[in-house]
Amino acid sequence: MRRGWWQDAIFYQIYVRSFADGDGDGVGDLGGVLKRLPHVRDLGADAIWLTPFYRSPMVDAGYDVADPRDVDPVFGTLVDADRVFERAHDLGLKVVVDVVPNHTSHESAWFAAALAAAPGSVERSRYLFRDGRGPNGAEPPNNWLSQFGGPAWTRITEPDGAFGQWYLHLYTPAQPDLNWRNLEVRSEYLSILRFWLDRGVDGFRIDVAHGLVKALGLPDVPDGVPQGWAGRLGHRLPYWDQPEVHDVYRTWRRLLDSYAGPDARIAIAEAWLPEPARLAAYTRPDELHQAFNFPYLLAGWDPDRLREVIDETLHAAGSGGVAPTRATASGGAAPNWVLGNHDVARAVTRFGGGRVGVARARAAALLELALPGSVYLYQGDELGLPEVEDLAAEVRRDPVFLRSGGRLPGRDGCRVPIPWAGHAPPFDFSAGGAPWLPQPASWAELTVEAQERDPDSTLALYRAALRIRRTHPALGVNSTSPWPTWVDGLPAGVLAFTREPGFACAVNLTDGPVSVPVPTGELLLASAPVGPVAGDRLVVPSDTTVWWSSDGRVSG
Ligand code: GLC
């Protein structure tokens, strides 16, 4: 049976505003993507995911879409988008684009029409307009809070000048939520998907995929249940993960399947849900292909939690403890692993920062790349970039920062433009203006150019890992017995597993060096210098992962 291309793919996330600037205005764009695509190919990735480049007032960095069928001038034109798709395909890279169905921009034609129309109109019914509570309707319709701080409702002024209805926005007021119980909304998004499928994209990353359908009656959240940024995970809230959302994705899957040629067109859910089992509902055979493995991202550098999430992930993907059924090109779930994206602090910093953070991020990369399934890499993680934590308040743009009055740092620190070459900012990110967020001078050591010269660099490690993953019979697309077997009996804090034929991976998450048993064989790759090999034992330093090639026997 043929395996779907996405099931073992390395997806490289291109955050367009921060990848490369082609026109010299300091903001990354599609021209920059076009120029730098060979970097992604040289890394050894299989696909790119492009964050939104659609027409937008950029209140939420493009996740506030005013026209989902056009490119924002800051990023280029539709012709530029076509060129990127074509060039990526020429380089052997699949193309995934974002789709933002939970909300539009307040500057979209639909929202303008809704504001101009009367309460109860067809135009308003595309969104979630409600009368307020209390005297004169002056209180919001319920107690829901925005992810970005403050109430999730904003009151409008009616066309006649009177205080009017309220509309729901789970994010900023510039992002009104759509009403997914409205059939016109559903057919509009099918048409948007068709628009991009017809231009040749291979798939979609679905923004806020678990949020589209709200509980009927929009009930209050019980007192004491965290909401907003603090409530992104954990609790069942009336706006997350409602059963009816799955009907939407069944329809989307039928559309995607109708476009499948020799290769499937796919969709990936962004759903911040705490348990792999709940995420798995999004990847039932007639729904989406993948849902980002955020439980893995959130597991931290904790051996017990990592092992637990890995087991839960593999179990949810269908093993149930036995070898899974391999899926066909158009069906079946596959596990995936995520360590970063444009919404979370960079892995190096999450893992402790400094040398320790870099060591752990390198070790974590080799761990995830040794597991079965696909991997989503966030641009710059292959360079070991840290979070930029000291951005001045004046340069920060993220509404999480702005709307919390600076109480929450927000997400700008992981969105600082990529350092490509040279000794000083803008490090060839832009040929002209200053980058939209300033780059630290210390990134001179972390440029692609500098790391290409250094065989021990994080970039060199990623390239080697992806090369081995492509060729080793137990890894990636080559693997025929894809489920890892844990090696037990090792010191607490060491995670080790084997994959057949002849591959072993060991991760030392303890504070000191550990001597681990190894079978006859050879070291394939290590995230830091290891050794010596003494007899059948290998010394693995703290915060280090090793890949070992063996004849299949692992002692110990
Ligand atoms: C998703 C995006 C994030 C955006 C939010 C609202 O979580 O990844 O960047 O702010 O949706 O669209």
XYZ file of C-alpha atoms and ligand atoms in Angstrom:
568
model
C 0.000 0.000 0.000
C 1.302 3.431 -0.871
C 2.065 5.697 2.019
C 0.799 9.289 1.958
C 3.557 11.818 1.354
C 2.679 13.812 4.447
C 2.974 10.881 6.824
C 6.742 11.092 7.154
C 7.285 14.559 5.747
C 9.427 17.296 7.219
C 7.306 20.440 7.029
C 9.237 23.690 7.228
C 7.167 26.593 8.499
C 7.859 29.844 6.696
C 6.637 32.796 8.713
C 6.551 35.048 5.688
C 7.058 38.458 7.374
C 10.273 37.237 8.989
C 11.810 34.843 6.476
C 13.344 37.043 3.793
C 12.605 40.495 2.409
C 12.676 40.688 -1.365
C 11.745 44.342 -1.900
C 13.814 46.120 0.742
C 11.020 47.471 2.966
C 12.161 45.523 6.019
C 9.211 43.123 5.922
C 9.579 39.579 4.631
C 7.588 38.802 1.491
C 6.958 36.250 -1.236
C 9.857 37.580 -3.317
C 12.111 36.793 -0.363
C 10.610 33.317 -0.051
C 11.290 32.706 -3.725
C 14.923 33.688 -3.302
C 15.511 31.612 -0.181
C 13.630 28.424 -1.074
C 16.900 26.623 -1.857
C 17.749 26.887 1.854
C 14.703 24.748 2.618
C 15.620 22.251 -0.061
C 19.255 22.110 1.131
C 18.046 21.498 4.657
C 16.273 18.403 3.397
C 12.656 19.367 4.095
C 9.788 17.897 2.075
C 7.227 20.675 2.300
C 6.764 24.303 3.217
C 3.916 25.794 5.194
C 3.432 29.478 4.381
C 1.754 31.616 7.056
C -0.959 34.030 5.817
C 0.067 36.348 2.999
C -3.496 37.447 2.249
C -4.800 40.987 2.113
C -4.966 42.205 5.687
C -4.787 45.316 7.879
C -2.190 43.293 9.885
C -3.681 43.831 13.313
C -2.729 40.218 14.079
C 0.163 39.908 11.620
C -2.061 38.693 8.780
C -4.257 36.331 10.802
C -6.888 39.031 10.291
C -7.765 38.354 6.668
C -9.646 41.003 4.678
C -9.549 39.156 1.351
C -8.569 35.485 1.406
C -8.297 35.359 -2.387
C -5.669 38.058 -2.775
C -2.113 38.739 -1.638
C -1.411 41.722 0.580
C 0.760 44.310 -1.213
C 3.293 44.099 1.617
C 3.887 40.462 0.646
C 3.591 40.796 -3.135
C 0.992 39.764 -5.681
C -0.915 36.665 -6.738
C 1.663 36.230 -9.470
C 4.379 36.107 -6.792
C 2.384 33.455 -4.937
C 2.104 31.380 -8.116
C 5.845 31.728 -8.652
C 6.573 30.506 -5.118
C 4.293 27.488 -5.595
C 5.903 26.654 -8.917
C 9.464 27.072 -7.714
C 8.773 25.020 -4.585
C 7.352 22.235 -6.732
C 10.379 22.417 -9.020
C 12.582 21.944 -5.963
C 10.538 18.931 -4.889
C 8.774 20.734 -2.043
C 5.046 20.440 -1.381
C 3.215 23.645 -0.489
C 0.821 24.099 2.402
C -0.901 27.456 2.955
C -2.778 28.802 5.938
C -6.550 29.136 5.926
C -8.157 31.262 8.635
C -11.806 30.182 8.907
C -12.664 31.129 12.495
C -12.775 34.842 11.789
C -12.296 37.469 9.113
C -10.757 40.897 9.416
C -13.102 43.700 10.430
C -12.077 45.193 7.072
C -13.543 42.339 5.051
C -16.416 43.020 2.637
C -18.656 40.719 4.658
C -18.077 42.527 7.935
C -18.614 45.922 6.317
C -21.915 44.620 4.948
C -22.854 43.267 8.376
C -22.238 46.631 10.031
C -24.298 48.416 7.382
C -27.211 45.976 7.645
C -29.872 45.686 10.330
C -29.957 43.313 13.310
C -31.358 39.968 12.192
C -30.243 40.476 8.568
C -28.620 37.875 6.366
C -25.423 39.945 6.465
C -25.271 39.882 10.274
C -26.061 36.184 10.447
C -22.682 35.377 8.893
C -21.124 36.550 12.164
C -22.137 36.222 15.808
C -24.042 39.425 16.542
C -26.162 39.462 19.720
C -28.044 42.008 21.798
C -26.326 42.959 25.034
C -27.529 42.092 28.502
C -28.678 44.438 31.271
C -30.262 47.886 31.013
C -30.014 49.210 27.431
C -28.065 46.117 26.444
C -24.935 47.732 27.853
C -23.389 44.470 29.096
C -21.779 41.929 26.761
C -24.057 39.027 25.767
C -22.024 36.536 27.828
C -18.835 36.307 29.894
C -16.501 34.997 27.219
C -13.023 36.517 27.162
C -10.760 37.218 24.209
C -7.597 35.134 23.822
C -5.762 38.415 23.643
C -7.278 40.006 26.783
C -10.530 41.772 27.615
C -14.066 40.711 26.723
C -14.650 38.688 23.559
C -17.417 41.114 22.566
C -17.424 44.602 21.106
C -20.474 46.821 20.836
C -21.186 48.534 17.557
C -22.936 51.729 16.653
C -25.890 50.965 14.424
C -26.175 52.726 11.049
C -28.717 55.123 12.607
C -26.218 56.197 15.267
C -27.791 54.293 18.179
C -25.837 52.013 20.515
C -26.225 48.669 18.909
C -25.570 44.980 19.031
C -22.381 43.253 20.106
C -20.243 40.967 17.955
C -18.062 38.088 19.098
C -14.301 38.046 18.590
C -12.291 35.352 20.322
C -9.168 37.276 19.281
C -8.869 41.057 18.708
C -11.920 43.208 17.915
C -10.398 43.381 14.416
C -11.115 39.641 14.027
C -14.908 39.081 14.159
C -15.817 35.395 14.541
C -17.838 33.822 11.763
C -21.031 31.865 12.370
C -20.258 28.320 11.236
C -23.884 27.285 11.712
C -24.598 29.454 8.646
C -24.463 27.446 5.426
C -23.309 30.406 3.365
C -20.185 30.613 5.538
C -19.537 26.939 4.928
C -19.858 27.200 1.176
C -17.738 30.359 1.059
C -14.825 28.539 2.694
C -15.154 25.575 0.357
C -14.859 28.068 -2.453
C -11.750 29.647 -0.854
C -10.145 26.218 -0.537
C -10.934 25.535 -4.205
C -9.376 28.845 -5.189
C -6.005 27.810 -3.722
C -6.253 24.152 -4.714
C -6.802 25.307 -8.290
C -3.575 27.329 -8.012
C -1.773 24.136 -7.091
C -1.315 24.113 -3.333
C -0.922 20.702 -1.731
C -2.670 21.433 1.504
C -3.865 23.758 4.230
C -2.952 24.529 7.793
C -6.244 25.351 9.483
C -6.021 28.225 11.919
C -7.920 27.747 15.209
C -9.443 24.584 13.773
C -11.156 23.625 17.045
C -12.895 26.977 17.434
C -15.180 27.337 14.445
C -18.461 26.129 15.945
C -19.654 27.587 19.250
C -21.992 25.852 21.716
C -25.640 26.557 20.939
C -27.011 29.454 22.956
C -23.482 30.766 23.611
C -23.649 29.811 27.315
C -21.548 31.550 29.977
C -18.299 29.900 31.043
C -18.646 28.665 34.650
C -16.990 30.918 37.230
C -13.395 30.058 38.007
C -12.653 28.342 34.695
C -9.604 30.033 33.149
C -10.150 31.826 29.872
C -8.068 34.035 27.606
C -4.394 33.248 27.081
C -4.368 31.284 30.351
C -7.269 29.142 29.207
C -5.888 28.100 25.853
C -5.554 24.564 27.092
C -7.065 22.358 29.658
C -10.692 23.164 30.175
C -13.683 22.424 28.073
C -14.966 25.808 27.028
C -18.149 26.441 25.009
C -16.113 27.823 22.137
C -13.538 25.050 21.762
C -13.846 21.559 20.353
C -17.610 21.402 19.868
C -18.793 18.163 18.229
C -20.302 19.902 15.198
C -16.910 21.190 14.068
C -16.189 17.715 12.769
C -18.989 18.011 10.185
C -17.090 20.916 8.655
C -13.945 18.848 8.261
C -15.774 15.894 6.759
C -16.908 18.224 3.990
C -13.419 19.622 3.594
C -11.987 16.134 3.354
C -14.359 15.244 0.546
C -13.235 18.338 -1.325
C -9.541 17.572 -0.755
C -10.014 13.992 -1.886
C -11.747 15.193 -5.034
C -8.508 17.042 -5.903
C -6.181 14.140 -5.156
C -4.073 13.041 -8.068
C -1.184 10.674 -7.581
C -0.599 12.565 -4.334
C -3.122 13.573 -1.721
C -4.022 17.137 -0.878
C -4.011 17.452 2.858
C -5.109 19.550 5.827
C -3.585 20.024 9.260
C -5.529 21.278 12.247
C -4.188 23.876 14.619
C -6.096 22.815 17.711
C -4.788 23.628 21.175
C -6.185 20.633 23.000
C -4.472 18.987 25.935
C -4.905 15.325 25.152
C -3.688 13.399 22.106
C -6.942 11.426 22.249
C -9.034 14.572 21.730
C -6.763 15.711 18.930
C -7.131 12.310 17.321
C -10.824 12.982 16.679
C -9.715 15.537 14.063
C -7.798 12.917 12.140
C -10.422 10.220 11.809
C -10.237 8.651 8.362
C -12.910 10.903 6.884
C -11.569 14.106 8.457
C -8.219 15.873 8.452
C -4.816 14.364 7.842
C -3.041 15.733 10.862
C -3.439 17.873 13.956
C -0.379 19.580 15.393
C 1.037 17.647 18.320
C 1.003 20.472 20.855
C 1.023 18.104 23.851
C 4.530 17.144 22.676
C 5.577 20.783 22.346
C 4.296 21.439 25.862
C 5.981 18.404 27.429
C 9.143 20.395 28.086
C 12.453 18.730 28.864
C 10.947 16.197 31.230
C 11.740 12.548 30.525
C 8.609 11.103 32.107
C 6.269 13.561 30.455
C 8.004 13.130 27.087
C 7.726 9.362 27.239
C 4.093 9.642 28.268
C 3.219 12.008 25.402
C 5.131 9.909 22.886
C 3.219 6.813 24.015
C -0.107 8.653 23.976
C 0.620 10.082 20.540
C 1.526 6.738 19.035
C -1.443 5.093 20.685
C -3.833 7.793 19.450
C -2.405 7.488 15.945
C -3.680 3.975 15.883
C -1.175 1.545 17.280
C -3.040 0.535 20.394
C 0.218 -1.116 21.358
C 0.483 -3.127 18.169
C 1.838 -2.171 14.799
C -0.529 0.283 13.154
C -2.247 -0.243 9.880
C -0.359 1.720 7.296
C -2.530 4.294 5.704
C -3.162 4.890 2.063
C -2.449 8.075 0.181
C -5.879 9.374 1.003
C -6.519 8.100 4.479
C -5.237 7.293 7.901
C -3.604 9.238 10.671
C 0.095 9.540 11.255
C 1.835 10.948 14.297
C 3.598 14.281 14.089
C 6.004 16.180 16.310
C 6.232 19.919 16.920
C 8.819 21.915 18.881
C 8.032 25.431 17.782
C 5.961 27.863 15.776
C 5.232 31.577 15.544
C 3.029 31.515 18.661
C 5.365 30.068 21.289
C 8.755 31.009 22.751
C 11.643 29.435 20.840
C 12.688 25.966 22.028
C 16.215 27.080 22.988
C 14.724 29.527 25.471
C 11.894 27.287 26.674
C 14.470 24.645 27.499
C 16.467 26.975 29.728
C 18.288 29.346 27.389
C 22.026 29.791 26.925
C 24.275 26.793 26.360
C 21.916 24.466 28.209
C 18.961 25.599 26.119
C 20.892 25.117 22.888
C 22.093 21.653 23.954
C 18.580 20.586 24.870
C 17.033 22.015 21.709
C 19.588 20.096 19.638
C 18.931 16.922 21.600
C 15.172 17.433 21.313
C 15.477 17.828 17.549
C 17.242 14.488 17.201
C 14.632 12.863 19.422
C 11.686 14.047 17.343
C 13.420 13.301 14.053
C 13.948 9.706 15.170
C 10.280 9.111 15.931
C 7.812 7.739 13.395
C 5.688 10.290 11.589
C 6.188 13.796 10.330
C 7.870 16.799 11.898
C 6.950 20.468 11.738
C 10.038 22.691 11.923
C 9.715 26.385 12.593
C 12.034 28.602 10.561
C 15.150 29.483 12.555
C 14.938 26.458 14.830
C 17.406 24.810 12.449
C 19.759 27.671 13.381
C 19.203 27.248 17.120
C 17.859 30.796 17.373
C 16.813 31.823 20.868
C 13.732 33.830 21.738
C 14.558 37.546 21.612
C 13.423 38.531 25.068
C 14.658 42.103 25.256
C 12.687 43.703 22.443
C 11.762 47.255 23.414
C 8.087 47.904 24.069
C 7.963 50.405 21.194
C 8.905 47.829 18.574
C 6.595 45.073 19.772
C 3.578 44.515 17.541
C 1.832 41.479 18.933
C -1.710 42.178 20.175
C -1.024 39.763 23.044
C 1.540 42.303 24.323
C -0.392 45.412 23.340
C -3.763 44.315 24.696
C -2.343 43.069 27.991
C -0.725 46.466 28.574
C 2.659 44.765 28.364
C 1.819 42.280 31.139
C 2.266 39.368 28.690
C 5.420 39.454 26.547
C 3.557 38.227 23.485
C 4.962 36.450 20.485
C 7.279 38.961 18.819
C 10.358 37.343 20.360
C 10.015 34.244 18.183
C 9.221 36.287 15.071
C 12.470 38.227 14.726
C 13.708 38.065 11.108
C 16.099 35.302 10.102
C 19.842 36.113 9.982
C 21.139 34.886 6.631
C 24.647 36.287 6.218
C 27.084 39.036 7.143
C 28.334 40.447 10.406
C 25.685 42.976 11.371
C 21.931 43.423 11.136
C 19.979 43.056 8.887
C 22.155 39.995 8.179
C 21.027 39.939 4.566
C 17.401 39.483 5.623
C 16.718 42.663 3.716
C 18.684 44.528 1.122
C 17.163 47.806 2.209
C 15.297 48.998 5.260
C 15.675 47.970 8.863
C 13.913 44.677 9.649
C 10.430 45.124 11.086
C 11.742 43.733 14.376
C 15.391 44.392 15.309
C 17.792 41.456 15.287
C 20.331 41.050 18.120
C 23.920 41.849 17.090
C 24.942 38.506 18.645
C 23.153 36.714 15.822
C 26.267 37.304 13.701
C 27.377 33.863 14.912
C 24.052 32.286 14.053
C 23.652 33.284 10.414
C 23.112 30.583 7.831
C 26.398 31.647 6.275
C 28.358 31.275 9.540
C 26.739 27.932 10.340
C 27.432 26.554 6.885
C 31.143 26.975 7.651
C 30.925 25.187 11.006
C 30.551 21.390 10.975
C 29.349 21.473 14.599
C 26.663 24.081 14.026
C 22.998 23.443 14.668
C 22.340 23.870 10.945
C 24.918 21.188 10.182
C 23.272 18.919 12.755
C 19.828 19.362 11.199
C 21.142 18.779 7.699
C 22.924 15.614 8.786
C 19.876 14.379 10.670
C 17.561 14.942 7.724
C 20.017 13.252 5.388
C 20.257 10.178 7.609
C 16.498 10.188 8.115
C 16.085 10.057 4.361
C 18.462 7.150 3.847
C 18.396 4.948 6.955
C 16.088 1.946 6.495
C 14.497 2.368 9.932
C 13.705 6.056 9.584
C 11.372 8.359 7.739
C 9.828 7.207 4.553
C 11.981 4.073 4.398
C 10.798 2.534 7.596
C 8.664 -0.534 7.201
C 8.293 -1.377 10.881
C 7.581 2.052 12.122
C 6.858 1.586 15.810
C 9.711 2.221 18.247
C 10.442 -0.147 21.124
C 11.482 1.424 24.400
C 14.687 0.135 25.951
C 14.071 -0.371 29.651
C 16.473 -0.808 32.547
C 18.396 2.410 31.878
C 19.068 5.041 34.554
C 16.121 7.333 35.347
C 16.149 10.292 33.002
C 17.467 8.400 29.990
C 15.031 7.728 27.166
C 16.069 5.130 24.628
C 14.296 3.213 21.920
C 15.080 1.067 18.948
C 13.547 0.969 15.512
C 13.999 -1.825 13.066
C 16.142 -2.499 11.235
C 19.184 -1.573 13.189
C 18.529 1.833 14.668
C 18.711 3.042 18.250
C 18.202 6.467 19.781
C 19.182 7.439 23.326
C 18.516 10.762 25.033
C 20.213 11.736 28.274
C 17.970 14.165 30.135
C 19.878 13.893 33.413
C 22.322 16.452 34.813
C 25.436 14.391 34.230
C 27.028 11.941 31.819
C 25.496 8.474 31.614
C 27.045 5.296 30.345
C 24.530 3.457 28.158
C 24.823 -0.038 26.721
C 25.130 -0.181 22.940
C 25.102 -3.119 20.583
C 27.763 -3.752 17.992
C 27.503 -0.987 15.500
C 28.470 2.608 15.001
C 27.565 6.097 15.996
C 25.418 7.726 13.346
C 24.965 11.169 14.815
C 25.065 12.926 18.167
C 23.768 16.307 19.241
C 27.031 16.908 21.180
C 30.405 15.174 21.318
C 30.055 11.731 22.935
C 32.291 8.927 23.954
C 34.407 7.159 24.418
C 32.910 3.830 23.409
C 34.253 1.312 25.901
C 33.350 -2.266 25.103
C 29.615 -2.272 24.765
C 29.081 1.033 26.541
C 28.960 4.588 25.357
C 29.188 7.682 27.532
C 26.464 10.167 26.649
C 26.811 13.643 28.183
C 23.958 15.505 29.818
C 21.301 16.957 27.460
C 22.483 14.925 24.491
C 20.836 12.581 21.997
C 22.686 9.901 20.054
C 21.633 7.971 16.996
C 23.227 4.554 16.775
C 23.270 2.103 13.925
C 23.324 -1.505 14.995
C 22.719 -4.986 13.742
C 19.390 -4.893 15.533
C 20.325 -6.196 18.976
C 20.300 -3.829 21.906
C 21.601 -5.074 25.206
C 20.869 -3.731 28.652
C -3.637 31.054 15.532
C -2.398 31.662 14.934
C -2.058 32.888 15.716
C -3.202 33.856 15.602
C -4.515 33.235 16.042
C -5.701 34.048 15.611
O -3.433 30.611 16.832
O -1.375 30.723 14.913
O -0.862 33.471 15.281
O -2.949 34.975 16.402
O -4.682 31.960 15.463
O -5.900 33.933 14.234
